[in-house]
PDB file of C-alpha atoms and ligand atoms in Angstrom:
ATOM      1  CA  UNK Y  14      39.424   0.223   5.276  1.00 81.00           C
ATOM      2  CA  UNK Y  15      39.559  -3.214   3.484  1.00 87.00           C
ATOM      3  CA  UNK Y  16      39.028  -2.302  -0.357  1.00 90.00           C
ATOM      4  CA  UNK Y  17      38.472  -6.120  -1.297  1.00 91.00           C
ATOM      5  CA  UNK Y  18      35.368  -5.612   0.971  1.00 94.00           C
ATOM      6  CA  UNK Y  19      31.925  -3.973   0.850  1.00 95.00           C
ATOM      7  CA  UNK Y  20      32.640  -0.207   2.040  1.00 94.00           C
ATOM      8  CA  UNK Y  21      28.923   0.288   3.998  1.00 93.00           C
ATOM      9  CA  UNK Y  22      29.625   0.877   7.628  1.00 92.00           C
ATOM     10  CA  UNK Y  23      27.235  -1.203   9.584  1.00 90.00           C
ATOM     11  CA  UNK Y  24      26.434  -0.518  13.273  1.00 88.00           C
ATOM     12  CA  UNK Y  25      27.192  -3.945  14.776  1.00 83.00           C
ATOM     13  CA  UNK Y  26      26.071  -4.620  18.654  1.00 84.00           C
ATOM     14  CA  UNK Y  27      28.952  -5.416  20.971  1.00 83.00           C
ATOM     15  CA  UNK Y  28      28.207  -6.936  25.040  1.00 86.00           C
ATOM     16  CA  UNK Y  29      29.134  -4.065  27.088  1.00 87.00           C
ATOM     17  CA  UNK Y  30      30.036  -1.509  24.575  1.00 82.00           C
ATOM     18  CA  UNK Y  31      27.137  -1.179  22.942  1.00 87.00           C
ATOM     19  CA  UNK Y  32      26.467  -0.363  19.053  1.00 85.00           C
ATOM     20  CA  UNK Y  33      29.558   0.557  17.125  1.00 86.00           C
ATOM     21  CA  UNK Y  34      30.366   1.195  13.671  1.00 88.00           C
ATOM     22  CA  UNK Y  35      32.401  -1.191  11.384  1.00 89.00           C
ATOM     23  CA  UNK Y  36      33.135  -1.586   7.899  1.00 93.00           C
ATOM     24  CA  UNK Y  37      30.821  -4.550   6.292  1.00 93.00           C
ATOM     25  CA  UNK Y  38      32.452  -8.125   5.757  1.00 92.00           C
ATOM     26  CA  UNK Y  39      31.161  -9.234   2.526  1.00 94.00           C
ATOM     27  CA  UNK Y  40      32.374  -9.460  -0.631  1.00 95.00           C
ATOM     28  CA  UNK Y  41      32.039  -6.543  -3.400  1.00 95.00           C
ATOM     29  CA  UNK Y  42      28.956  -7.403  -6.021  1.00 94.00           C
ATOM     30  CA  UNK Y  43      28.908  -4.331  -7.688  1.00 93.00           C
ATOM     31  CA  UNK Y  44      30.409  -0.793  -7.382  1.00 94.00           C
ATOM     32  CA  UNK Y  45      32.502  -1.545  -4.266  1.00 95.00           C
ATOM     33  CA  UNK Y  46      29.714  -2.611  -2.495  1.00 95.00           C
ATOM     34  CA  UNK Y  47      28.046  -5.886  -1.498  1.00 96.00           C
ATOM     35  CA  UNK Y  48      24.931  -7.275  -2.573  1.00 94.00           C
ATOM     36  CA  UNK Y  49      22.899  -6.132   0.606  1.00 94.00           C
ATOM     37  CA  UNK Y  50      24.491  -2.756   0.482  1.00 95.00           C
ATOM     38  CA  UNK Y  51      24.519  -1.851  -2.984  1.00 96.00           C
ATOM     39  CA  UNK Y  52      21.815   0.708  -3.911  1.00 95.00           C
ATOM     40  CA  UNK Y  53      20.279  -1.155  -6.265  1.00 95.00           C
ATOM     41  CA  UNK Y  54      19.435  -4.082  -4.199  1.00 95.00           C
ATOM     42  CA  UNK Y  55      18.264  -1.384  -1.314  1.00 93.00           C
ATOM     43  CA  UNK Y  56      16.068  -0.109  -3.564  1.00 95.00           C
ATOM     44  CA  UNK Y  57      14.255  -3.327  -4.374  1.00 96.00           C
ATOM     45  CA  UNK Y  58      14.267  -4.142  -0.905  1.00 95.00           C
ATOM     46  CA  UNK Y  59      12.455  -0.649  -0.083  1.00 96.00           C
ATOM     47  CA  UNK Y  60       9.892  -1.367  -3.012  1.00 97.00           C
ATOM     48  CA  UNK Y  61       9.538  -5.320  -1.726  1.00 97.00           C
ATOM     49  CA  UNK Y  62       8.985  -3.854   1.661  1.00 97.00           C
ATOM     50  CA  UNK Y  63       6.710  -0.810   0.559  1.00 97.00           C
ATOM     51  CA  UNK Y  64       4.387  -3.528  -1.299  1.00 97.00           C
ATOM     52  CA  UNK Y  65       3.747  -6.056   1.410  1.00 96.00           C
ATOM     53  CA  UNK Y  66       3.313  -2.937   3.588  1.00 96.00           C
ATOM     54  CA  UNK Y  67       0.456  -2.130   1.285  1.00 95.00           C
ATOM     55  CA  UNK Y  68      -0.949  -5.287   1.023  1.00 95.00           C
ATOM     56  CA  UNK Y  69      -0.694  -5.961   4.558  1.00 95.00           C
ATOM     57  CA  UNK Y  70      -2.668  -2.245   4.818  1.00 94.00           C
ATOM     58  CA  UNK Y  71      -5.464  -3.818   2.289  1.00 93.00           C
ATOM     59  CA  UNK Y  72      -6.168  -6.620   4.649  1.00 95.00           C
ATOM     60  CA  UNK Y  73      -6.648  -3.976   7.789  1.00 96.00           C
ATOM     61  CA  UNK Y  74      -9.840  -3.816   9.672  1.00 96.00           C
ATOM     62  CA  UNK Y  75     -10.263  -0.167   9.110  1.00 95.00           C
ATOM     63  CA  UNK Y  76      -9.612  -0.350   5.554  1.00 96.00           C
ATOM     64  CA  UNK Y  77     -12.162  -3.259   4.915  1.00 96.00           C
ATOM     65  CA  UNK Y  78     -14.814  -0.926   6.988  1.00 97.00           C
ATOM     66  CA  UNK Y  79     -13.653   1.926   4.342  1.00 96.00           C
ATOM     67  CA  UNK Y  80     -13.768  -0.115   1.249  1.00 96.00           C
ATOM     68  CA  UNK Y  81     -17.287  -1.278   2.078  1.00 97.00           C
ATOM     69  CA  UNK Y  82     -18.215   1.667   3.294  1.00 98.00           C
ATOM     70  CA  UNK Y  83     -17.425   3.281  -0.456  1.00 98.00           C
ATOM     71  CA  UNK Y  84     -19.255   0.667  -1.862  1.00 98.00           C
ATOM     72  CA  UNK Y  85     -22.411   0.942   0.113  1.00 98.00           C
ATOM     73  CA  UNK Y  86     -22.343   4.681  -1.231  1.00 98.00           C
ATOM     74  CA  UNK Y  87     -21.912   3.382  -4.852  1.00 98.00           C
ATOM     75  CA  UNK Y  88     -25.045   1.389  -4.352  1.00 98.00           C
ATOM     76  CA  UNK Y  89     -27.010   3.254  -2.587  1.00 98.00           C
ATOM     77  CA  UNK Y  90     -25.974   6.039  -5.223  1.00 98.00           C
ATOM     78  CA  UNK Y  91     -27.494   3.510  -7.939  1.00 98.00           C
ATOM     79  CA  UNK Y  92     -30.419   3.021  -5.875  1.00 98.00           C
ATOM     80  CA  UNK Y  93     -31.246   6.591  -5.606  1.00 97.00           C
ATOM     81  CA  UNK Y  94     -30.852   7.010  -9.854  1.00 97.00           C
ATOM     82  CA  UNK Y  95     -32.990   3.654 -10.240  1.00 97.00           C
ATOM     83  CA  UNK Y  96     -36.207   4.909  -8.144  1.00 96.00           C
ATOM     84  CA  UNK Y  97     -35.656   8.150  -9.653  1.00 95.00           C
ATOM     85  CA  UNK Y  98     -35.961   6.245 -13.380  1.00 95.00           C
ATOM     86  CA  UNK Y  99     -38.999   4.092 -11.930  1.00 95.00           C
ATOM     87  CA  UNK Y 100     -40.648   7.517 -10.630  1.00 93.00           C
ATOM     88  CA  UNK Y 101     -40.497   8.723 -14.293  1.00 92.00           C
ATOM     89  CA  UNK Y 102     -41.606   5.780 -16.045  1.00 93.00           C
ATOM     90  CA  UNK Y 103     -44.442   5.318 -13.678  1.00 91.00           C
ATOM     91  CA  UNK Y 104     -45.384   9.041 -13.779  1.00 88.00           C
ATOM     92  CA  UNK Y 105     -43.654  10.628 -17.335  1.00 84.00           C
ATOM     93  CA  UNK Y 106     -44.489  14.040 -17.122  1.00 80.00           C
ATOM     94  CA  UNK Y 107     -46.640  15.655 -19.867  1.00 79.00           C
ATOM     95  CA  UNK Y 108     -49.113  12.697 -19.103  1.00 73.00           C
ATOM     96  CA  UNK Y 109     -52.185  13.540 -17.630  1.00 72.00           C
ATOM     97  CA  UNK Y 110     -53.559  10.956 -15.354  1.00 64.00           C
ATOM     98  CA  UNK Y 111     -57.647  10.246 -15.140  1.00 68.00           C
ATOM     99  CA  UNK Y 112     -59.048   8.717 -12.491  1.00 66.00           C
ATOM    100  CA  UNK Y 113     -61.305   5.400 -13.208  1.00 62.00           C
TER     101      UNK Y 113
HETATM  102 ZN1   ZN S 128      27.912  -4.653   2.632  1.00 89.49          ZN
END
Protein backbone atom coordinates (compact mmCIF):
# COMPACT_ATOMS: atom_id res chain seq x y z
CA UNK A 1 0.00 0.00 0.00
CA UNK A 2 1.29 3.49 -1.09
CA UNK A 3 1.06 5.67 2.23
CA UNK A 4 1.68 9.03 0.20
CA UNK A 5 -1.72 8.01 -1.36
CA UNK A 6 -5.43 7.99 -0.45
CA UNK A 7 -5.92 4.45 1.38
CA UNK A 8 -9.86 3.83 -0.03
CA UNK A 9 -9.84 0.74 -2.14
CA UNK A 10 -11.83 1.47 -5.21
CA UNK A 11 -13.27 -1.29 -7.44
CA UNK A 12 -11.84 -0.25 -10.82
CA UNK A 13 -13.25 -2.14 -14.16
CA UNK A 14 -10.60 -4.02 -16.10
CA UNK A 15 -11.46 -5.59 -20.13
CA UNK A 16 -11.62 -9.18 -19.51
CA UNK A 17 -11.11 -9.42 -15.86
CA UNK A 18 -13.74 -7.69 -14.74
CA UNK A 19 -14.07 -5.37 -11.46
CA UNK A 20 -11.11 -5.55 -9.15
CA UNK A 21 -10.04 -3.83 -6.17
CA UNK A 22 -7.15 -1.25 -6.00
CA UNK A 23 -5.87 1.20 -3.72
CA UNK A 24 -7.06 4.95 -4.84
CA UNK A 25 -4.48 7.24 -6.79
CA UNK A 26 -4.97 10.57 -5.37
CA UNK A 27 -3.33 12.54 -3.16
CA UNK A 28 -4.05 12.59 0.81
CA UNK A 29 -6.41 15.85 1.79
CA UNK A 30 -7.05 14.95 5.11
CA UNK A 31 -6.61 11.95 7.49
CA UNK A 32 -4.83 9.71 4.94
CA UNK A 33 -7.45 10.00 2.67
CA UNK A 34 -8.29 11.98 -0.47
CA UNK A 35 -10.75 14.54 -0.96
CA UNK A 36 -13.42 12.17 -2.62
CA UNK A 37 -12.79 9.55 -0.04
CA UNK A 38 -12.54 11.32 3.06
CA UNK A 39 -15.68 11.01 5.25
CA UNK A 40 -16.33 14.32 5.49
CA UNK A 41 -16.63 15.09 1.91
CA UNK A 42 -18.86 11.64 1.61
CA UNK A 43 -20.99 12.96 3.89
CA UNK A 44 -21.74 16.19 2.07
CA UNK A 45 -21.99 14.35 -0.97
CA UNK A 46 -24.76 11.96 0.70
CA UNK A 47 -26.62 15.19 2.05
CA UNK A 48 -26.07 17.05 -1.65
CA UNK A 49 -27.45 13.90 -3.10
CA UNK A 50 -30.28 13.27 -0.41
CA UNK A 51 -31.52 17.03 -1.19
CA UNK A 52 -31.82 17.04 -4.94
CA UNK A 53 -33.37 13.58 -4.37
CA UNK A 54 -35.99 15.44 -2.43
CA UNK A 55 -36.45 18.13 -4.57
CA UNK A 56 -36.51 16.08 -7.54
CA UNK A 57 -39.42 13.98 -5.33
CA UNK A 58 -41.32 17.57 -4.87
CA UNK A 59 -41.56 18.02 -8.57
CA UNK A 60 -43.16 14.23 -9.02
CA UNK A 61 -46.50 13.75 -10.55
CA UNK A 62 -47.81 11.81 -7.66
CA UNK A 63 -46.65 14.19 -5.19
CA UNK A 64 -48.22 17.30 -6.99
CA UNK A 65 -51.65 15.08 -7.10
CA UNK A 66 -50.95 14.66 -3.12
CA UNK A 67 -50.10 18.18 -2.34
CA UNK A 68 -53.25 19.39 -4.07
CA UNK A 69 -55.09 16.85 -2.98
CA UNK A 70 -54.26 18.13 0.89
CA UNK A 71 -55.12 21.36 -0.09
CA UNK A 72 -58.47 20.72 -1.61
CA UNK A 73 -59.23 19.13 1.95
CA UNK A 74 -57.98 22.36 3.68
CA UNK A 75 -60.50 24.24 1.65
CA UNK A 76 -63.11 22.35 1.50
CA UNK A 77 -62.51 22.00 5.41
CA UNK A 78 -62.92 25.99 5.45
CA UNK A 79 -65.85 25.73 3.36
CA UNK A 80 -67.64 23.40 5.57
CA UNK A 81 -66.80 25.92 8.93
CA UNK A 82 -67.88 29.04 6.68
CA UNK A 83 -71.57 27.68 5.75
CA UNK A 84 -71.71 26.40 9.13
CA UNK A 85 -70.99 30.32 10.44
CA UNK A 86 -73.50 31.63 7.62
CA UNK A 87 -76.17 28.92 8.92
CA UNK A 88 -75.85 30.58 12.39
CA UNK A 89 -75.88 34.07 11.49
CA UNK A 90 -78.79 33.56 9.21
CA UNK A 91 -80.67 31.41 11.78
CA UNK A 92 -78.96 32.30 15.58
CA UNK A 93 -80.70 30.11 17.72
CA UNK A 94 -82.82 31.53 20.60
CA UNK A 95 -84.48 33.69 17.77
CA UNK A 96 -87.84 32.99 17.02
CA UNK A 97 -88.77 33.55 13.47
CA UNK A 98 -92.50 35.04 12.44
CA UNK A 99 -93.79 34.65 9.36
CA UNK A 100 -94.96 38.00 7.36
ZN1 LIG B 1 -9.31 8.36 -2.57
Amino acid sequence: MDTSKCSALVAKFVKYYGYHRHQCCLPIWKDGKCKIHHPESKKAREEKSRIRFEENRKKQPWHLLMEANKKIKELEETILSLEERIEYLEDPPGVDHYEE
